[in-house]
Coordinates of C-alpha atoms and ligand atoms in Angstrom, one line a residue:
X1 CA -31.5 0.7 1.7
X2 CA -28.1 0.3 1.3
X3 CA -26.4 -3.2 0.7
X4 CA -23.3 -4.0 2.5
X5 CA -20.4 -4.8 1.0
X6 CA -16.5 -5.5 0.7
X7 CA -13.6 -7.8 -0.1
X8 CA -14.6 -11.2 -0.7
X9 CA -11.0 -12.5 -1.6
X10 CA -7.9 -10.9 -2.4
X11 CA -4.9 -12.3 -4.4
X12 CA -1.3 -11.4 -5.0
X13 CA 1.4 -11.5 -8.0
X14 CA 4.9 -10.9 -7.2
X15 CA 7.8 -11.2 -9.5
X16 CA 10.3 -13.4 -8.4
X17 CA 13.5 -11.4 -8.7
X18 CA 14.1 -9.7 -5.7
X19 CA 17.6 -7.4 -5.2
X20 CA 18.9 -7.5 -2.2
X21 CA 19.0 -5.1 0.7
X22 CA 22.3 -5.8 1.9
X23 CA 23.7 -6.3 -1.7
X24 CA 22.4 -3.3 -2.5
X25 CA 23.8 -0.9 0.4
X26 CA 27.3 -2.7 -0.5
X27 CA 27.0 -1.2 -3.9
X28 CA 26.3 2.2 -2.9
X29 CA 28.7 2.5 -0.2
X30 CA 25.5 2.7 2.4
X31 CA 25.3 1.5 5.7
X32 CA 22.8 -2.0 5.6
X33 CA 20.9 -1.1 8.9
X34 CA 20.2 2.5 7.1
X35 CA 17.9 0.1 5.2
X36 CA 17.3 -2.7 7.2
X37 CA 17.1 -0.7 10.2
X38 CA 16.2 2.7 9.1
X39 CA 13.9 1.9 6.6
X40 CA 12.7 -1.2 7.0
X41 CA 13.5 -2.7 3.6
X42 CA 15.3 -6.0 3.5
X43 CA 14.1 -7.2 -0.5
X44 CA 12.9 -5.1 -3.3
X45 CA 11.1 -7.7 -6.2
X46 CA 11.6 -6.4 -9.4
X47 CA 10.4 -7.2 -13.0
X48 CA 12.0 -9.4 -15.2
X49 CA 12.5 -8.2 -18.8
X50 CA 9.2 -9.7 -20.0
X51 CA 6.9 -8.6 -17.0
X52 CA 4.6 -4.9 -16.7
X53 CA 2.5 -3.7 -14.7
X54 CA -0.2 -4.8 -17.3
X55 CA 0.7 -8.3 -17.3
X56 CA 1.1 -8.5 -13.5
X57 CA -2.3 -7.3 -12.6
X58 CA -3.7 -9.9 -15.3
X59 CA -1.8 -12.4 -13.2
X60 CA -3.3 -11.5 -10.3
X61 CA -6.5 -11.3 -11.9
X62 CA -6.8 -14.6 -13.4
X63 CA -5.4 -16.1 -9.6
X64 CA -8.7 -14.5 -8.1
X65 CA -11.4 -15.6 -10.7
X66 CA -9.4 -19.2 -11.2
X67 CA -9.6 -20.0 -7.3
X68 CA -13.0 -18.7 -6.6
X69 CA -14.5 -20.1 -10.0
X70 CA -15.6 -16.9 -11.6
X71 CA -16.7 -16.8 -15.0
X72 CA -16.2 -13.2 -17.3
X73 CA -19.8 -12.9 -17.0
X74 CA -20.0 -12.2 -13.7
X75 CA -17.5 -9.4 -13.4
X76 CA -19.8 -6.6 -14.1
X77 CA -16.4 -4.1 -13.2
X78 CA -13.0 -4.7 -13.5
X79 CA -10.9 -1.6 -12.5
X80 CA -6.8 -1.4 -12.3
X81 CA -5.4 1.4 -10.3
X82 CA -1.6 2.2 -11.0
X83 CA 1.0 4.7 -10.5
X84 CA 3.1 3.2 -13.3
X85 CA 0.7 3.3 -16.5
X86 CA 1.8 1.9 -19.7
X87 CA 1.3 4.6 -22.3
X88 CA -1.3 7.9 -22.0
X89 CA -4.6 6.9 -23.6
X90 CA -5.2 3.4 -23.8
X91 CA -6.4 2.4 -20.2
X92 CA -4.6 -0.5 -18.5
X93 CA -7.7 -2.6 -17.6
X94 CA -8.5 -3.2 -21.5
X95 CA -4.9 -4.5 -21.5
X96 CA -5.6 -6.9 -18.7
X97 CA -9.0 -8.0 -20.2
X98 CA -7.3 -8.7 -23.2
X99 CA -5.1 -11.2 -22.0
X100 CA -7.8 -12.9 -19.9
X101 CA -9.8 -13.4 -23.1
X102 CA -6.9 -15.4 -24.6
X103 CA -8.1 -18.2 -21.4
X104 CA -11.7 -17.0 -21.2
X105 CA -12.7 -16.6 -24.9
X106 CA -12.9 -13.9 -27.3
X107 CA -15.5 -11.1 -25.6
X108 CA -15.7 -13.0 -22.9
X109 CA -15.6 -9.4 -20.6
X110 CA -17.9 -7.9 -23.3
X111 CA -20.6 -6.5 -20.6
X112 CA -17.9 -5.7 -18.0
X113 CA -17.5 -2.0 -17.2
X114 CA -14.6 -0.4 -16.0
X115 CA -11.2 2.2 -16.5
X116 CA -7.7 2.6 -15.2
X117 CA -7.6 5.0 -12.3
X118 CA -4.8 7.1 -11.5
X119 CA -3.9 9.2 -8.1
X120 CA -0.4 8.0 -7.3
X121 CA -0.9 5.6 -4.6
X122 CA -4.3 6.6 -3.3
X123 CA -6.3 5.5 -6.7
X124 CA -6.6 2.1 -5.7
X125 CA -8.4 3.4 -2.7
X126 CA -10.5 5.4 -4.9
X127 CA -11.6 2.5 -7.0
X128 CA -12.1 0.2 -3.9
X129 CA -14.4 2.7 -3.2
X130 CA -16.6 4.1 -6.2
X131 CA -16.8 0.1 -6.7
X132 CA -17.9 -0.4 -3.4
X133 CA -20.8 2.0 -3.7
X134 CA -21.4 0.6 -6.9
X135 CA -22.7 -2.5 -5.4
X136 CA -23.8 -0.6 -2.2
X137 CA -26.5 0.9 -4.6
X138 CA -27.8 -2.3 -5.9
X139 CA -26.2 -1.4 -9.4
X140 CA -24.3 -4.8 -9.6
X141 CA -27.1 -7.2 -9.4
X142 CA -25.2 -10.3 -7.9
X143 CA -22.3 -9.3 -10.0
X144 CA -18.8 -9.0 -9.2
X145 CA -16.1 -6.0 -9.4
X146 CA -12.8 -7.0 -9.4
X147 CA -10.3 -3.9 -8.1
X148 CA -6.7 -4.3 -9.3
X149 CA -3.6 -2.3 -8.2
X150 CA -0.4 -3.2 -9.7
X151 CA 2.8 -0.6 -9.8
X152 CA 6.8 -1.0 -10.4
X153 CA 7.9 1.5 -8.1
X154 CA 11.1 2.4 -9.9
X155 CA 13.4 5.7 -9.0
X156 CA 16.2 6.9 -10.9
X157 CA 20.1 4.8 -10.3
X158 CA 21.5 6.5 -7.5
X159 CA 18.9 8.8 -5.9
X160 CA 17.4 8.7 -2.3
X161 CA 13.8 7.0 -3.6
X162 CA 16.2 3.8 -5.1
X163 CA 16.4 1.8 -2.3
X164 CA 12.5 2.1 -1.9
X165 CA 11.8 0.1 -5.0
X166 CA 9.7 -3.0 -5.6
X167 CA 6.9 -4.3 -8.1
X168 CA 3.5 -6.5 -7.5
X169 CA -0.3 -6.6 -8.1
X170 CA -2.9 -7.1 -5.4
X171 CA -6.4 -8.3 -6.9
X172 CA -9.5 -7.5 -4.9
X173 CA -13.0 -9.3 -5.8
X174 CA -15.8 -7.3 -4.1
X175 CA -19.5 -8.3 -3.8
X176 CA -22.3 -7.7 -1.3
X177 CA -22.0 -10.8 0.7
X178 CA -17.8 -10.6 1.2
X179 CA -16.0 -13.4 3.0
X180 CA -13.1 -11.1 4.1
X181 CA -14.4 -7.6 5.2
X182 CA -17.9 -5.3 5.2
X183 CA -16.7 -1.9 4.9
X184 CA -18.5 0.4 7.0
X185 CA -20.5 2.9 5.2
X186 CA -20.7 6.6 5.5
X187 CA -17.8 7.2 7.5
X188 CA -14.8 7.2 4.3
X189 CA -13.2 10.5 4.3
X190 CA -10.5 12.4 2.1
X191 CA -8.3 15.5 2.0
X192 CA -6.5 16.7 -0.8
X193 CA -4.3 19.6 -2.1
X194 CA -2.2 20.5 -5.1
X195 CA 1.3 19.7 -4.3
X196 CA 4.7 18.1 -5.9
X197 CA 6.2 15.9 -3.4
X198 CA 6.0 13.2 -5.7
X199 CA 5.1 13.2 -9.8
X200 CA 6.0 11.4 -13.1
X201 CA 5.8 14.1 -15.8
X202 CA 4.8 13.4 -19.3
X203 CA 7.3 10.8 -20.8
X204 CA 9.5 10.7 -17.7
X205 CA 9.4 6.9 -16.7
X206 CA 11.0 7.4 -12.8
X207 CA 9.3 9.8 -10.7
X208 CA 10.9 13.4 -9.3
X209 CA 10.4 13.1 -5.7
X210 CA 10.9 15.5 -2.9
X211 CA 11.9 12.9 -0.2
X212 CA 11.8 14.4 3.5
X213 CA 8.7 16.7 1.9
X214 CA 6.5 13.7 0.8
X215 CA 7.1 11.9 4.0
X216 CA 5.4 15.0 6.3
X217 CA 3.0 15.4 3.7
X218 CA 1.7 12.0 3.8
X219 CA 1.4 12.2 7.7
X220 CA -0.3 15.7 7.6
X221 CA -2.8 14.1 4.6
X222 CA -3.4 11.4 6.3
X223 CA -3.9 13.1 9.9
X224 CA -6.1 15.4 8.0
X225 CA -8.7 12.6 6.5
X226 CA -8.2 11.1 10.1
X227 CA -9.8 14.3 11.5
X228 CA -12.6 13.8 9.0
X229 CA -12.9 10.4 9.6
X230 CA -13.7 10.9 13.6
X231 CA -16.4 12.9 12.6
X232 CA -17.8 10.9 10.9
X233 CA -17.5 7.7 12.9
X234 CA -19.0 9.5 16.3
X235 CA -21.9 10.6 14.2
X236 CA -23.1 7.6 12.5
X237 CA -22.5 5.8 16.1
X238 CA -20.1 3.2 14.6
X239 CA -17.8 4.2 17.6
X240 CA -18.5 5.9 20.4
X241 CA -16.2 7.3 22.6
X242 CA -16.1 7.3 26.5
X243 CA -13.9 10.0 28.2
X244 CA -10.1 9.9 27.8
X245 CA -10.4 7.6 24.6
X246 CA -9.2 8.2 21.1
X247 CA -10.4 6.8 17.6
X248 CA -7.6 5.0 17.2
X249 CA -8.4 3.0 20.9
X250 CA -11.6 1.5 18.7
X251 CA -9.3 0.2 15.2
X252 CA -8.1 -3.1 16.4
X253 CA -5.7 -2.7 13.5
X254 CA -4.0 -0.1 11.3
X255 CA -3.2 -0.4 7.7
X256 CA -1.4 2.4 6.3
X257 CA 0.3 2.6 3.1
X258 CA 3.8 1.7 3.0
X259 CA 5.7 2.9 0.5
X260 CA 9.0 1.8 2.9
X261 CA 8.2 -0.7 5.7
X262 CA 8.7 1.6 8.5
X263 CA 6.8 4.5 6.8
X264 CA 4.1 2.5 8.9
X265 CA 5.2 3.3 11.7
X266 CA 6.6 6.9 11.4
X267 CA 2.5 7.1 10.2
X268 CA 1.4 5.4 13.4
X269 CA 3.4 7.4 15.8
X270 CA 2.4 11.1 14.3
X271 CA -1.0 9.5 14.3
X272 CA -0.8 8.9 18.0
X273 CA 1.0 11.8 19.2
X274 CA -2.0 13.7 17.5
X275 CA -4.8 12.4 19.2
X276 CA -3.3 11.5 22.8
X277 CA -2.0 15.3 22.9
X278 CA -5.1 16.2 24.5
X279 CA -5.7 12.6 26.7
X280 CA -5.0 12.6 30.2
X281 CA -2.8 9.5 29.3
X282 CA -0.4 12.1 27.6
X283 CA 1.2 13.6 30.7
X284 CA 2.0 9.8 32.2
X285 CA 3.6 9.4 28.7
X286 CA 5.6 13.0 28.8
X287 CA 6.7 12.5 32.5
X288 CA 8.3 9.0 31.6
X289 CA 10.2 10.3 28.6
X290 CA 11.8 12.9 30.5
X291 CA 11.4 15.6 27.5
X292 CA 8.8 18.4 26.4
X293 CA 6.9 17.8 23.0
X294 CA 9.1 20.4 20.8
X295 CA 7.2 23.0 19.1
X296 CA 8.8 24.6 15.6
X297 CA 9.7 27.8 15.6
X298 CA 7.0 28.8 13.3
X299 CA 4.1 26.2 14.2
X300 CA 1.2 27.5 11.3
X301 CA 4.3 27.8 8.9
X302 CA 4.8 25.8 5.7
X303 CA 6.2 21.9 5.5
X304 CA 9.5 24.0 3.8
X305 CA 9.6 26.0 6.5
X306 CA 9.3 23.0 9.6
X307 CA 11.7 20.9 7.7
X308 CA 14.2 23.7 7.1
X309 CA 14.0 24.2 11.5
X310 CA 17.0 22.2 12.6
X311 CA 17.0 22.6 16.0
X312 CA 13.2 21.6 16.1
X313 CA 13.7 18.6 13.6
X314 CA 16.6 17.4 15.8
X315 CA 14.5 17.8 19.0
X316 CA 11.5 16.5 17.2
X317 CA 13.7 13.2 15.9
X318 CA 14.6 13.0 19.5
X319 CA 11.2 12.8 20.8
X320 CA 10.2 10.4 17.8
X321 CA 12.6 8.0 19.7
X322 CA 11.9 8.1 22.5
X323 CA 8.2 7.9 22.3
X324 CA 8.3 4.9 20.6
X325 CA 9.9 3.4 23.2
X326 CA 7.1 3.2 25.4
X327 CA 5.4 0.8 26.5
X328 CA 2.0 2.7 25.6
X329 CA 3.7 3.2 22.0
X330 CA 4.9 -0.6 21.5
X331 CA 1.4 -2.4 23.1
X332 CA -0.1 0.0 20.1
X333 CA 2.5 -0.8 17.6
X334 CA 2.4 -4.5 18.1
X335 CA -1.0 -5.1 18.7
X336 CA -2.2 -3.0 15.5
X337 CA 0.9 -2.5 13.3
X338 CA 3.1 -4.2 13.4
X339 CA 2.0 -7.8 11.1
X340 CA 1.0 -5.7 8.1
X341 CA 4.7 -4.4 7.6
X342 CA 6.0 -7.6 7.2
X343 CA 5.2 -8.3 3.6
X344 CA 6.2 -4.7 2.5
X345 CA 9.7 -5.6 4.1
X346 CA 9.7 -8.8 1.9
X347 CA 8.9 -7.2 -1.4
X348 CA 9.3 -3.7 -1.0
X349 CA 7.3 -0.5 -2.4
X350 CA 4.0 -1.8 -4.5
X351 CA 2.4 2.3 -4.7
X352 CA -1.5 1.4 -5.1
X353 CA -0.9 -2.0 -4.1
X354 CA 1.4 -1.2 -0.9
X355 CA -1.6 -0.9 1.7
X356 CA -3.8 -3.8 0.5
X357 CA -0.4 -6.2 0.8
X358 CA -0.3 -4.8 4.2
X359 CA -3.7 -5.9 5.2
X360 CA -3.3 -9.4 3.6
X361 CA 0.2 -9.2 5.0
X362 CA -1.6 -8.4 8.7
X363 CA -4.3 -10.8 8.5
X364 CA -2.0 -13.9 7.5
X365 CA 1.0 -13.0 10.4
X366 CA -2.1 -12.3 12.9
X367 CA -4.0 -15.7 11.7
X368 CA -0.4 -17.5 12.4
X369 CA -0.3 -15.7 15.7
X370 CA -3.6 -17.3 16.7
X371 CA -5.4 -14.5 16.9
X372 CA -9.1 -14.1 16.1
X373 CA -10.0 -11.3 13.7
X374 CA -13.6 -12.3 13.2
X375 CA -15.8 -8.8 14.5
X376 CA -12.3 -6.4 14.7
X377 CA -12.1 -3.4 12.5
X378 CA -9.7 -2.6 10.2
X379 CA -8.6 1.3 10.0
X380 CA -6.7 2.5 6.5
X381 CA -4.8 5.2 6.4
X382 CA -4.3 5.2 1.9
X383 CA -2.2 8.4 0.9
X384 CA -0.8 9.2 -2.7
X385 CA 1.6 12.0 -3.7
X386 CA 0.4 15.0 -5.9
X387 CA -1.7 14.3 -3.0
X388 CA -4.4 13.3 -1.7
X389 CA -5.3 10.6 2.1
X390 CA -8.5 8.7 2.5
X391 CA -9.2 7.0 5.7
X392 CA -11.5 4.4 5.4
X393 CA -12.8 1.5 7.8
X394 CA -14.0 -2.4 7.4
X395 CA -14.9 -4.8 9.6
X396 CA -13.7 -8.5 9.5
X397 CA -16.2 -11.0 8.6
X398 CA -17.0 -14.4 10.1
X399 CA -16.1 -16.8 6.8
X400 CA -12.5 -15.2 6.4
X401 CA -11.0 -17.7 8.5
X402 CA -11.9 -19.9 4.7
X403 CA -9.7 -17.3 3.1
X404 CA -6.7 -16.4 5.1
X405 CA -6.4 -20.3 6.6
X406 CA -4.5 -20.9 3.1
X407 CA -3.0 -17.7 2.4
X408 CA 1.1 -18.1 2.5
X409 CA 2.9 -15.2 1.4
X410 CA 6.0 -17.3 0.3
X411 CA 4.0 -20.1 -1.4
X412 CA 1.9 -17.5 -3.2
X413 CA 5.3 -15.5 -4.2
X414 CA 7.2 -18.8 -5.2
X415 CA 10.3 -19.6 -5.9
X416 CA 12.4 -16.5 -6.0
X417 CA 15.8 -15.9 -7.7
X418 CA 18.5 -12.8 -6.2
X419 CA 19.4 -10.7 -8.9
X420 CA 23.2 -9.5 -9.0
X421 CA 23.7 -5.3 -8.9
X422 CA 24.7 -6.0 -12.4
X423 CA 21.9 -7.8 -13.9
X424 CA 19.3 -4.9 -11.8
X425 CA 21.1 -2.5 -13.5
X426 CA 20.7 -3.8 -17.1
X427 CA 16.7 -4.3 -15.9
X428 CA 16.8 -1.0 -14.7
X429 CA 18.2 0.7 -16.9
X430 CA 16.2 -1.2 -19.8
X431 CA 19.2 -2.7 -21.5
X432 CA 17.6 -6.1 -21.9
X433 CA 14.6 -7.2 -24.8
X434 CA 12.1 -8.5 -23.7
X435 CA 13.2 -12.2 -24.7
X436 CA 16.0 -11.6 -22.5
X437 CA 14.0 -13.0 -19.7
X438 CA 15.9 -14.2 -16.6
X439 CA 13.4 -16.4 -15.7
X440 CA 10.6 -18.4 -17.5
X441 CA 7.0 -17.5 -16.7
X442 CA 4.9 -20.6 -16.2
X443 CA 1.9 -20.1 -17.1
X444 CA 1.8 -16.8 -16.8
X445 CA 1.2 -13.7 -18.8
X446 CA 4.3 -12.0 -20.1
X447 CA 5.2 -9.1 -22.1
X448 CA 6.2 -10.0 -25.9
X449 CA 7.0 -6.5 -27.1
X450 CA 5.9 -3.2 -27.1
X451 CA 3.6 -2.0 -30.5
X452 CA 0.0 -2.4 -31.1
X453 CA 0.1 -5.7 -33.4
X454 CA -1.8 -8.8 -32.2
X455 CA 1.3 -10.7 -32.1
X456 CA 2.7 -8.5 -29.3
X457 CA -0.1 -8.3 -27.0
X458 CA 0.7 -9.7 -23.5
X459 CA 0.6 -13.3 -23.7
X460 CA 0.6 -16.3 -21.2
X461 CA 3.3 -18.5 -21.5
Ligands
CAA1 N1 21.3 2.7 10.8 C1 20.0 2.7 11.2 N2 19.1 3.7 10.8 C2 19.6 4.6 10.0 C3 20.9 4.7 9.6 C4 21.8 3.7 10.0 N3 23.1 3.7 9.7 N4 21.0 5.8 8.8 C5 19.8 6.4 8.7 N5 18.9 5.7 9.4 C6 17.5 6.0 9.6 C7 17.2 7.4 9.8 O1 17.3 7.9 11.1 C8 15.7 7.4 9.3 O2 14.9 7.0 10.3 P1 13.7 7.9 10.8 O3 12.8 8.2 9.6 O4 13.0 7.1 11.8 O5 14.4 9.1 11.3 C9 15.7 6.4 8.2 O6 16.9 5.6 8.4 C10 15.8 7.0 6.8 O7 16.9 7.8 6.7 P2 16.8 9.2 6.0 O8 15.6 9.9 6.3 O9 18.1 9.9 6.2 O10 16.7 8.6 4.5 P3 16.9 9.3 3.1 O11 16.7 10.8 3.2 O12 18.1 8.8 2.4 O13 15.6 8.8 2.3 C11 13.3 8.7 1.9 C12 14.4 8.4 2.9 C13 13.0 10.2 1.9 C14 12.1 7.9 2.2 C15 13.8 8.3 0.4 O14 14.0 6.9 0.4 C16 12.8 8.6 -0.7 O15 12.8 9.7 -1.2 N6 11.9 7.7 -1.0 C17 10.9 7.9 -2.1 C18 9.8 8.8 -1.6 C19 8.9 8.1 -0.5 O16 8.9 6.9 -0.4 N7 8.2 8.9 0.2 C20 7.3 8.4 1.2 C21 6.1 9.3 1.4 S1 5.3 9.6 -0.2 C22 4.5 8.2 -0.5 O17 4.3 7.4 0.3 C23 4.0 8.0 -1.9 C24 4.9 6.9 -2.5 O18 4.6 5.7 -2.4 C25 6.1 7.3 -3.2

């Protein structure tokens, strides 16, 4: 028999330094509401000198076991996901324990398993979920995992992906009797296909990204694990569906990974043209917008060869707009959507942390709202370039009202400090030591230097 299991508690690390949106667009001689509007972006955080992605996922890491009182030995797993590794061997999650031994004692982790996982954005996904099963099998013992994703989603100076930056950790502590969520078993599902719409080659520090690509791709991935997902759902009876009703009509909310906050809901709306296509609802929908769903010329032709139809992306852009101003399109988008964009619009682009600060982001805003999540399901919609979608499901627990009653987003980030074009730039651009820390971390863990002597291991200051 398998044992249930899911996120107990979840904690954040943001670094204070934000750039912002409207600063930005001045620099670059962009329209604000391209970003604001457009994208959805209205702060990016970025690292000071002296932070990594190493160091922010111990941050993260020591928040989670500090609040809920967890000792070392009781981590049986501690697994970071990233985008943005730190060199090509050495896995990031020895980093983190590393520094956590400088609080918790020399071999302190010593019987903790565990390795750095990498899929673009997706991996955290993937490590949520071999760690799940992990203590789904009884292979835990009482024990703990703790799931880390922590990314700096940096893009070259002046190229489409810059003003879709941001940096963060999300920590996740999973066990069989979680306060947050139970993910439902059997019904995860996954797609995945060679492709390049998105990848870091060897040395390279900012991605090469094939923008308007990467953005149908992630739909089509995701659609595609959807598809999978439906199947699965209907046969192990977790939903069941009565006539003229969609999957998406039992997921009281959607999560989908947000590398831009309105990526969301570009996601939602392909989501939901693709499964009320075929509802009865559909024709009501058509007949109020006044305009045919356009077809592309070549409909079983490649994502080059949609994107390269004009007429049909014009039309298609067209019909985008006007669907989502329905009211059928905004009573989804607001009642399942629309709260988990709100972080990503705060901080900006986390990769393999993106869709978890979008659940915690949804759960605080809806918990504010006044509305009850205990018993409502959770739907995820995780995508990473290269690429590969899972969809995945959870259902909300009675004790999280004890978690998300203190979460506060701006509390938790703290203080944070607006960085000047020109000081980004220097960070950026990696002009700055180290030592030439904007801000001072209190006690935190911050980077020292780069090398493999003790002295300049990651240290908490
Ligand atoms: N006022 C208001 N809105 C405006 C505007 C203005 N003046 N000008 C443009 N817009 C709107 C556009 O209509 C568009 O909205 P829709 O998508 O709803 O049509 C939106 O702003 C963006 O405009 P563009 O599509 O013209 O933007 P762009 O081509 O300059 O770049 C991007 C957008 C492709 C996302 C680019 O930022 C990029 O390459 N980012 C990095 C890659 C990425 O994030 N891909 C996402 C999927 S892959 C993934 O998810 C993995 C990952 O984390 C990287």
């Amino acid at each position: 028999k398998l044992l249930a299991a899911g996120i107990d508690d979840i904690a954040i690390y943001i670094p204070k330094l934000f750039v912002d949106a409207r600063d930005f667009a001045k620099a670059r001689g962009m329209d604000p509401d391209k970003l604001q509007r457009g994208l959805g972006v209205s702060k990016m955080a970025i690292v000071d000198t002296n932070q990594d992605p190493a160091c922010m996922a111990a941050n993260a890491c020591l928040r989670i076991m500090e609040r809920n009182k967890i000792a070392p030995k009781d981590v049986g797993r501690l697994y970071v996901a990233t985008e943005s590794s730190l060199d090509e061997s050495k896995a990031m999650n020895s980093y983190v324990i590393g520094m956590l031994e400088q609080v918790y004692g020399n071999d302190s982790f010593g019987h903790c398993g565990g390795i750095e996982c990498k899929f673009a954005c997706v991996s955290g996904s993937y490590a949520l979920y071999d760690n799940t099963n992990w203590i789904r099998a009884g292979e835990a013992e009482g024990k703990s995992a703790i799931v880390v994703v922590s990314d700096i989603a940096k893009y070259d100076l002046g190229s489409s992906g810059e003003y879709t930056q941001g940096a963060g950790a999300v920590a996740m502590l999973l066990n069989d009797n979680p306060r947050l969520m139970t993910f439902d078993p059997k019904v995860t599902s996954t797609s995945i296909k060679n492709e390049y719409d998105f990848y870091r080659p060897f040395g390279k520090e900012t991605p090469i990204v094939n923008g308007q690509y990467s953005n149908l791709l992630y739909m089509i991935q995701v659609k595609k694990a959807l598809m999978a997902y439906k199947d699965k759902a209907l046969s192990t009876g977790i939903i069941k569906l009565k006539e003229g009703e969609t999957i998406l009509d039992y997921i009281d909310f959607v999560n989908m990974h947000l590398p831009y906050s309105n990526m969301g809901k570009k996601a939602l709306t392909y989501l939901l043209r693709h499964e009320w296509r075929s509802l009865p609802r559909w024709k009501g929908i058509i007949e109020k917008m006044g305009m045919q769903e356009p077809v592309p010329k070549d409909p079983r032709g490649t994502i080059e060869s949609i994107l390269a139809d004009e007429e049909f992306m014009q039309k298609d852009h067209e019909f985008t707009k006007r669907f989502t101003m329905t009211d059928e399109f905004q009573e989804a988008y607001d009642s399942k959507l629309s709260s988990s964009l709100i972080a990503s619009s705060m901080v900006g682009n986390l990769y393999t942390a993106s869709l978890y600060m979008g659940f915690r982001s949804c759960m605080e805003f809806e918990f504010q709202k006044g509305v009850d999540l205990e018993g409502k399901r959770f739907g995820f919609g995780s995508y990473g370039s290269g690429s590969s979608a899972m969809v995945f499901s959870g259902v909300i627990m009675p004790a999280y009202k004890e978690i998300v009653k203190n979460m506060n987003l701006e509390a938790e980030i703290g203080d944070r400090r607006k960085v000047s074009l020109e000081e980004y730039e220097q960070i950026h651009e990696s002009k700055l030591s180290p030592t030439q820390n904007i801000l001072e971390g209190k006690k935190e863990f911050v980077l020292v230097g780069v090398g493999s002597s003790p002295e300049l291991r990651g240290q908490r200051k």
